[in-house]
Coordinates of C-alpha atoms in Angstrom, one line a residue:
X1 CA 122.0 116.1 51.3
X2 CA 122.9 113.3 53.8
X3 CA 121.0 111.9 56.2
X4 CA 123.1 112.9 59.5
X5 CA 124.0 116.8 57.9
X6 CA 120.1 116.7 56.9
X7 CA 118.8 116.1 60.4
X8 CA 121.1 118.5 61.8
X9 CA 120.1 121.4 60.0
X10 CA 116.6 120.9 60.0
X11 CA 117.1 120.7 64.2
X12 CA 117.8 125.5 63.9
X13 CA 120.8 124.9 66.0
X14 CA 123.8 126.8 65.7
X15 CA 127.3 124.7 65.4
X16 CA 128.2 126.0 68.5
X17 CA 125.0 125.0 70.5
X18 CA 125.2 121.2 68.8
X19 CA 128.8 121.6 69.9
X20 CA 127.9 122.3 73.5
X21 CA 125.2 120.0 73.5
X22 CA 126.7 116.9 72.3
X23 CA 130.5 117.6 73.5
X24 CA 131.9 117.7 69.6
X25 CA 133.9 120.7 68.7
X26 CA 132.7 123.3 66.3
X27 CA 134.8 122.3 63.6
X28 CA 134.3 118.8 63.8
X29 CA 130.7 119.4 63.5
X30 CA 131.3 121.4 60.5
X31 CA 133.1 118.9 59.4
X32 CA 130.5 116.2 59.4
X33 CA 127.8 119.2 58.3
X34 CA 130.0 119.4 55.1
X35 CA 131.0 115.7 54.5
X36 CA 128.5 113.5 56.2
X37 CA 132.3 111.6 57.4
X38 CA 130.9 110.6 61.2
X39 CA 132.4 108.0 63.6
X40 CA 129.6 105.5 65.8
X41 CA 130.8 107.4 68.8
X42 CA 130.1 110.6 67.7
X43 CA 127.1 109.7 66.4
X44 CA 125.9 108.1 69.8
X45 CA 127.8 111.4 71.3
X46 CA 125.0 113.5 69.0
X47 CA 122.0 111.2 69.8
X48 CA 122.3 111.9 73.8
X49 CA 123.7 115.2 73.4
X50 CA 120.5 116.3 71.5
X51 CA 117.8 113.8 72.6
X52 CA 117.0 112.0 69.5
X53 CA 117.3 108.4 68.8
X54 CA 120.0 106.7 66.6
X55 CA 117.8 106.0 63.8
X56 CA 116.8 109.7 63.0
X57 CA 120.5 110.1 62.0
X58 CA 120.1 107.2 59.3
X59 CA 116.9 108.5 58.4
X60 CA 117.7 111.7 57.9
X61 CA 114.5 113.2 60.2
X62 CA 113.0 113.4 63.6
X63 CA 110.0 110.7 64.5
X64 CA 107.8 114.0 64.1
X65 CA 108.4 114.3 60.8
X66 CA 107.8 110.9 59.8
X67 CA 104.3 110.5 60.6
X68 CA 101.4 112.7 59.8
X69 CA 99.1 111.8 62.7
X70 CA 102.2 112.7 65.2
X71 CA 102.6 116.1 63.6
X72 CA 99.3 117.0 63.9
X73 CA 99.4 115.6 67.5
X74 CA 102.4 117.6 68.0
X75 CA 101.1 121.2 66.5
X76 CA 101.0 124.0 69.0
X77 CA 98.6 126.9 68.7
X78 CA 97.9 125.6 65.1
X79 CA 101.6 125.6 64.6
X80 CA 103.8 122.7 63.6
X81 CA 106.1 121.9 66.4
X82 CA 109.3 122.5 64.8
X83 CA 111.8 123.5 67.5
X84 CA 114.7 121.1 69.2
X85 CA 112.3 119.7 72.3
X86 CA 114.2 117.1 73.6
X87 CA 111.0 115.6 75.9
X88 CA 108.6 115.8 72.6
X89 CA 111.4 114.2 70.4
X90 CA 111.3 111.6 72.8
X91 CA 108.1 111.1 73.3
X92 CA 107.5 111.6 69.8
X93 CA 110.0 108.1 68.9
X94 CA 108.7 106.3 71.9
X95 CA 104.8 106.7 70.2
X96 CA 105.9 106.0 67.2
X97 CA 107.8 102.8 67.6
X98 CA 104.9 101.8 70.8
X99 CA 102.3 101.7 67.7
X100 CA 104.7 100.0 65.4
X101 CA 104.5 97.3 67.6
X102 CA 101.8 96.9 69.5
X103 CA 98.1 95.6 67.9
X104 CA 96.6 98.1 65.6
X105 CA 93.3 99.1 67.1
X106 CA 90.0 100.7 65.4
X107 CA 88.6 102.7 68.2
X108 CA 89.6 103.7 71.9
X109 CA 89.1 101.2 74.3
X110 CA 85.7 100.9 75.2
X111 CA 85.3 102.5 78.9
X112 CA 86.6 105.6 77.3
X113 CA 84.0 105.4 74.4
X114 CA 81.0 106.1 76.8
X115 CA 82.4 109.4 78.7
X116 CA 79.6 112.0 78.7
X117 CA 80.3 115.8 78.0
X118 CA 82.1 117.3 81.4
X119 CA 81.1 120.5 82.3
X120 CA 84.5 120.5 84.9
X121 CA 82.6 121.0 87.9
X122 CA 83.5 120.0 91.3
X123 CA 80.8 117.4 91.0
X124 CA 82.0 115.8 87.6
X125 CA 85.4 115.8 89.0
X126 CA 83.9 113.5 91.9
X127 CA 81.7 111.4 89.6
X128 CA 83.9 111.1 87.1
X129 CA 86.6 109.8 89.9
X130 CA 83.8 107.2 90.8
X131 CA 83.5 105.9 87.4
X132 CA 86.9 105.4 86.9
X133 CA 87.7 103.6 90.2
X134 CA 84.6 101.4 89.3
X135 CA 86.0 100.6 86.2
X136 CA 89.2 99.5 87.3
X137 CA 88.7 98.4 91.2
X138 CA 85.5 97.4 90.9
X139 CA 83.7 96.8 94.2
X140 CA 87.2 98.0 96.0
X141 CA 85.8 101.6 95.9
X142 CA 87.9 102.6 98.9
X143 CA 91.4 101.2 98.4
X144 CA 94.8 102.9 97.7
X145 CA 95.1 102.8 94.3
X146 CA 99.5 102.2 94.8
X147 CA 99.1 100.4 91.6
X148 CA 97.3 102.5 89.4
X149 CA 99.9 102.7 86.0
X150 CA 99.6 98.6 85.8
X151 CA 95.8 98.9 86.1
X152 CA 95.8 101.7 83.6
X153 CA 97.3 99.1 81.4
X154 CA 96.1 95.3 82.1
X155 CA 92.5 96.8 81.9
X156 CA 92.3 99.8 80.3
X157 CA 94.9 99.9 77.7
X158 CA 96.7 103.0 78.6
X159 CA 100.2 103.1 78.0
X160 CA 102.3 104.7 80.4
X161 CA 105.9 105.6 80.2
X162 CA 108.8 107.6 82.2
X163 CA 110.2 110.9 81.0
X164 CA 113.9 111.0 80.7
X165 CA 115.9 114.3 82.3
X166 CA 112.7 116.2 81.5
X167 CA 111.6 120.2 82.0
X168 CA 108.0 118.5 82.2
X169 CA 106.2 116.6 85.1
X170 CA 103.9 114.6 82.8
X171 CA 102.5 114.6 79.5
X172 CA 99.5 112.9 77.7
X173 CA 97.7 112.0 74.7
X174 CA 95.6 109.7 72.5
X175 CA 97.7 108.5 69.1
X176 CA 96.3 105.6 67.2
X177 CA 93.4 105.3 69.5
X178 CA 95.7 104.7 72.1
X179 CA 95.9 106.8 75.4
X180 CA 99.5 107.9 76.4
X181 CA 101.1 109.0 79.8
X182 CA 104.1 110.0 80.8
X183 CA 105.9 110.7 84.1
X184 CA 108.8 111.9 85.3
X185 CA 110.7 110.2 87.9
X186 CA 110.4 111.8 91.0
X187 CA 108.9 111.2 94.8
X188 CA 107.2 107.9 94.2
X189 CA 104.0 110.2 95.6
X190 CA 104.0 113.0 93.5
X191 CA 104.6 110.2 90.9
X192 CA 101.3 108.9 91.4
X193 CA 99.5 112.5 91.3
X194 CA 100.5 112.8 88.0
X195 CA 99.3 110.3 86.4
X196 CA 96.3 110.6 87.7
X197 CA 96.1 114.3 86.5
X198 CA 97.0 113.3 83.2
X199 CA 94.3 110.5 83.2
X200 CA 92.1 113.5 83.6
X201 CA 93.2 115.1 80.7
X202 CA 92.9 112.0 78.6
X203 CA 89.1 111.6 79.7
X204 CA 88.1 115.6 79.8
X205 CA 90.1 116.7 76.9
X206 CA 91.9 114.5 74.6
X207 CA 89.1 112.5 73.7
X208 CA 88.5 115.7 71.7
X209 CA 91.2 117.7 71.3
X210 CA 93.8 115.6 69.3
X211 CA 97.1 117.9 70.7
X212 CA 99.5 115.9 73.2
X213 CA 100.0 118.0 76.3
X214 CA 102.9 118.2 78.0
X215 CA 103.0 120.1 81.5
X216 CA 105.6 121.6 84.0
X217 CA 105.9 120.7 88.0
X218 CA 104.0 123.9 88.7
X219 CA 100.7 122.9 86.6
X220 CA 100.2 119.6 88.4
X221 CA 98.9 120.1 92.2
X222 CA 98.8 123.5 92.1
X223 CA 97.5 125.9 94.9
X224 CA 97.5 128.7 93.3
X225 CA 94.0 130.9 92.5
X226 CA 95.4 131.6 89.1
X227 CA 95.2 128.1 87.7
X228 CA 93.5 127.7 84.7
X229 CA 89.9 125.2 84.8
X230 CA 91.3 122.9 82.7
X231 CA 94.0 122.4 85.1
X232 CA 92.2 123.0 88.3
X233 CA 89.2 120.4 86.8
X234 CA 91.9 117.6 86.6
X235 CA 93.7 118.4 89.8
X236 CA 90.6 117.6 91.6
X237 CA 89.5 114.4 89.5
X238 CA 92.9 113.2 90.8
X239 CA 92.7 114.1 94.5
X240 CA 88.9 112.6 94.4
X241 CA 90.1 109.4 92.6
X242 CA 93.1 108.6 95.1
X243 CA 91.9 110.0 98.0
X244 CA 87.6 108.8 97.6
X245 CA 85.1 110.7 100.4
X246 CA 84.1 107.5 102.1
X247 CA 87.6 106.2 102.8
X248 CA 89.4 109.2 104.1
X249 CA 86.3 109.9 106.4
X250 CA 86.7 105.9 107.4
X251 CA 90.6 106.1 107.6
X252 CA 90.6 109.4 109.5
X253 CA 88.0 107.8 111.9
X254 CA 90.3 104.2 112.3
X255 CA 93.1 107.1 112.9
X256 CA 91.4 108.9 116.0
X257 CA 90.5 105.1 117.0
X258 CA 93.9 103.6 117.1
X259 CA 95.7 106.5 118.3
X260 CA 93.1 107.4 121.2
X261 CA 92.9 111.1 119.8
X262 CA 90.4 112.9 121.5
X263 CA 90.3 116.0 119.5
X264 CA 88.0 116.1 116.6
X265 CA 90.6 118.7 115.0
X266 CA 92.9 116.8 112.4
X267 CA 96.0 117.3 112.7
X268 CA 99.7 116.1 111.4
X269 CA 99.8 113.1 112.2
X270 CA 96.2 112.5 110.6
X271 CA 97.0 113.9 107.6
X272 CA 100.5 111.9 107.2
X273 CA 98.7 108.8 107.8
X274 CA 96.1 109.6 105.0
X275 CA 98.8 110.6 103.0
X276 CA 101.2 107.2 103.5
X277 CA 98.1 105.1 103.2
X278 CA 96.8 106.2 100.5
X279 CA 100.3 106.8 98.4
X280 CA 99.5 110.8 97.8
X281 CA 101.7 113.7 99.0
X282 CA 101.1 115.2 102.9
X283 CA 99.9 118.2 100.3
X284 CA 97.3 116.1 98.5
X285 CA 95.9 114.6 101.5
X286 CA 95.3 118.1 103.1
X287 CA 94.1 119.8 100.4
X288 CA 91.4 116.9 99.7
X289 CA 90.4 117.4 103.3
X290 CA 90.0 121.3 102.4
X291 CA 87.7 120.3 99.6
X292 CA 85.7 117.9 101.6
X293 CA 85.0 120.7 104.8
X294 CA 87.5 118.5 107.0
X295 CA 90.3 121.1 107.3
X296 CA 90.1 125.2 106.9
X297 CA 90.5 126.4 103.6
X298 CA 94.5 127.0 103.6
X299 CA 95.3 125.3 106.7
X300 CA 97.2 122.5 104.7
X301 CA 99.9 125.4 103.6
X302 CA 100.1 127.3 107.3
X303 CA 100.4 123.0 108.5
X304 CA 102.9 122.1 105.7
X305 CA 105.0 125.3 106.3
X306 CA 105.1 124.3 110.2
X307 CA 106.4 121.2 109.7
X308 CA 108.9 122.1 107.3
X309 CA 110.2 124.7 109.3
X310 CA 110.5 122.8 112.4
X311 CA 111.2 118.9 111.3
X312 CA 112.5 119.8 107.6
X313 CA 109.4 117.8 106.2
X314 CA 106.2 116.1 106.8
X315 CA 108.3 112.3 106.1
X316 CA 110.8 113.7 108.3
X317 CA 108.2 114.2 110.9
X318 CA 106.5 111.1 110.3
X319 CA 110.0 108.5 110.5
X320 CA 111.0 110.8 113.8
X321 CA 107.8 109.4 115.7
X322 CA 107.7 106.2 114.2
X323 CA 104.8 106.5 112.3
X324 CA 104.2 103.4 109.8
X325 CA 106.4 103.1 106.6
X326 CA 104.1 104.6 103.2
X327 CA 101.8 102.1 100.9
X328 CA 104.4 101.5 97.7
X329 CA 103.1 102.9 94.9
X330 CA 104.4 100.2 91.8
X331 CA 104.9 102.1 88.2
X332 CA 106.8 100.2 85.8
X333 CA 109.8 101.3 84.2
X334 CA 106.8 100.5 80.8
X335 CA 104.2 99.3 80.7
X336 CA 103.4 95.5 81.0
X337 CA 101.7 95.5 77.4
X338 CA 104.5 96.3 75.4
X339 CA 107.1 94.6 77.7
X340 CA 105.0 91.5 76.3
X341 CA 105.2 92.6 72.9
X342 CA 108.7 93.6 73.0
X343 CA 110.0 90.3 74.1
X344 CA 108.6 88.5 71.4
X345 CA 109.2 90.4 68.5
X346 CA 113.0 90.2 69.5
X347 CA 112.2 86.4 70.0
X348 CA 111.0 86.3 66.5
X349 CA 113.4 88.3 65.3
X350 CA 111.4 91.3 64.5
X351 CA 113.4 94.1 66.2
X352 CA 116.8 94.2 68.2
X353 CA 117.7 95.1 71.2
X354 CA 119.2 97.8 70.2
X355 CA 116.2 99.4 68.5
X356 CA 114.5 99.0 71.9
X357 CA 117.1 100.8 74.0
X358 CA 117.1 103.3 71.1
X359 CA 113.5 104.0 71.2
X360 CA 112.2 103.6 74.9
X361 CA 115.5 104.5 77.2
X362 CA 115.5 101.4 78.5
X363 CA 118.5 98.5 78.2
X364 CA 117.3 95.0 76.7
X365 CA 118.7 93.3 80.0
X366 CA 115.7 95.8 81.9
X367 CA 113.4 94.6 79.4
X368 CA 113.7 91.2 80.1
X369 CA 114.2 91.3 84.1
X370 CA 110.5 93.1 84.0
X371 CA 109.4 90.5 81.7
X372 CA 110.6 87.5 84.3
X373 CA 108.9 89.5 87.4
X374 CA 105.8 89.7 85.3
X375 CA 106.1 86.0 84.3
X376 CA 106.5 85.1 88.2
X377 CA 103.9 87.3 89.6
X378 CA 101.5 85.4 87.3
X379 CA 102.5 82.0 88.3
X380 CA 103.1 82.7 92.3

């Protein structure tokens, strides 16, 4: 059978939904089911109506298919993953052609090696927070940490990408020894959240459960008593490792300082400056505050809902009185690693531009604009 009739029946689509999808008429793509007769542009017209990249129509199959570790990585409920996902086709490729090109490594990196058993307490959350910040900040055990995804990278050799028009807020796992992240793009703060919550799962759960993960908005920073532990665990190793003890109690206290506040009630203007200083949601910051005994146990939803209701939103309250501009949070289009490696296996020839755009979403003219603001942050 040919390669692009191949790949489209083994997608269980109807014609008519790869008609809708990819803006081809029904007959036409019985046409091409029949013949394999296909013009570039409807080819390209296929590949971003149904989320897959070029290549899979030459080859005949999805990246899933092509690899054995990724289709175990991909299984679901001991399952093989065999329905149309457009965010785990994607992330499927982007793996895939990450490992092609990046240096093949024997174990995972070494900081992840040594992670004792969690028991997903409230106290491993915290100490498990600690470790990491001491791993990658060092004696800076109070700063923002705006610049977590590079960090994740330079030091720890996490890779972390962006979803593209996803369902999912994040997604995660270890293929090749290599940890994965992904992130949709959204609020710069609720950016941050979420990779942090996914480099949770990475050290809590995919260190031994092999299965990439891949989660909606309403599983990451969730407030509701029915989340599961697993979720709930990871939620609060993120709030503890952006928002640490010792600096909101220090930041609140510079707060009350600066701002003459007599009350020792915090407030909304407290918690807004905890949450643009430390790059976190107004959410986040109250909800950490909850778990520390600084606020009332749901006084951050009754505060939230206040605010909304009578500004439109806590930024909308903060830019009204002036308050000061948030910490920017910096998470690369991809990460710094493999923007390296990119660039010079097109240099040498290796790959083409094309085959980059193809597999990561990104154009070669982005690729190499990151690569100059790398080179010049390195040599100012």
């Amino acid at each position: 059978m040919p390669a692009v009739a191949k790949l489209l029946w083994s997608l269980n689509l109807d014609i008519g939904e790869i008609s809708h999808k990819s803006g081809l008429s029904a007959s036409r793509i019985t046409e091409i089911l029949e013949t394999d007769n296909i013009q570039f542009g409807e080819l390209r017209a296929l590949a971003r109506g149904l989320r897959l990249p070029l290549n899979a129509f030459a080859e005949g199959k999805r990246p899933i298919d092509s690899d054995e570790e990724l289709n175990l990585l991909f299984r679901s409920q001991g399952e093989i993953y065999d329905e149309l996902e457009p965010t785990k086709e994607f992330v499927a490729g982007y793996v895939q052609s990450a490992l092609q090109v990046l240096k093949r490594i024997n174990k995972v990196p070494d900081w992840l090696e040594i992670i004792p058993n969690i028991n997903q307490t409230p106290k491993d959350a915290e100490e498990l927070a600690n470790y990491v910040r001491d791993i990658f900040y060092g004696t800076n055990s109070i700063i923002p940490l705006t610049d977590l995804a590079v960090r994740l990278n330079n030091i720890g050799g996490v890779i972390v990408g962006k979803l593209r028009q996803s369902k999912y807020e994040g997604a995660s796992l270890i293929a090749g020894n290599r940890p994965f992240i992904f992130v949709s793009p959204r609020f710069p703060a609720r950016m941050l959240f979420t990779i942090a919550h996914e480099l949770g799962h990475v050290l809590a759960h995919h260190l031994h459960n092999p299965t990439a993960l891949f989660e909606r908005p309403s599983q990451i920073a969730s407030t509701s008593s029915k989340q599961k532990k697993d979720e709930a665990f990871v939620d609060m190793f993120a709030s503890s490792l952006l928002l640490p003890a010792q600096g909101v109690g220090r930041m609140l206290k510079n707060i009350k300082e600066l701002y003459k506040t007599k009350s020792e009630m915090i407030g909304d203007v407290e918690l807004i400056l905890l949450a643009r200083y430390y790059g976190v949601s107004f959410e986040v910051a109250g909800i950490r505050c909850e778990h520390l005994g600084l606020l009332p146990s749901g006084s951050t939803r009754a505060l939230y809902g206040t605010l909304k209701k009578e500004y439109g939103s806590p930024e909308k309250r903060a830019d009204e009185i002036g308050l000061p501009a948030r910490s920017k949070v910096h998470i690369p289009e991809i990460s710094p690693e493999l923007v390296e490696v990119l660039i010079a296996n097109i240099k040498e020839g290796n790959i083409s531009s094309g085959w980059v755009s193809d597999k990561f979403g990104l154009s070669i003219q982005k690729i190499f604009a990151m690569h100059k603001e790398m080179f010049n942050e390195d040599h100012s």
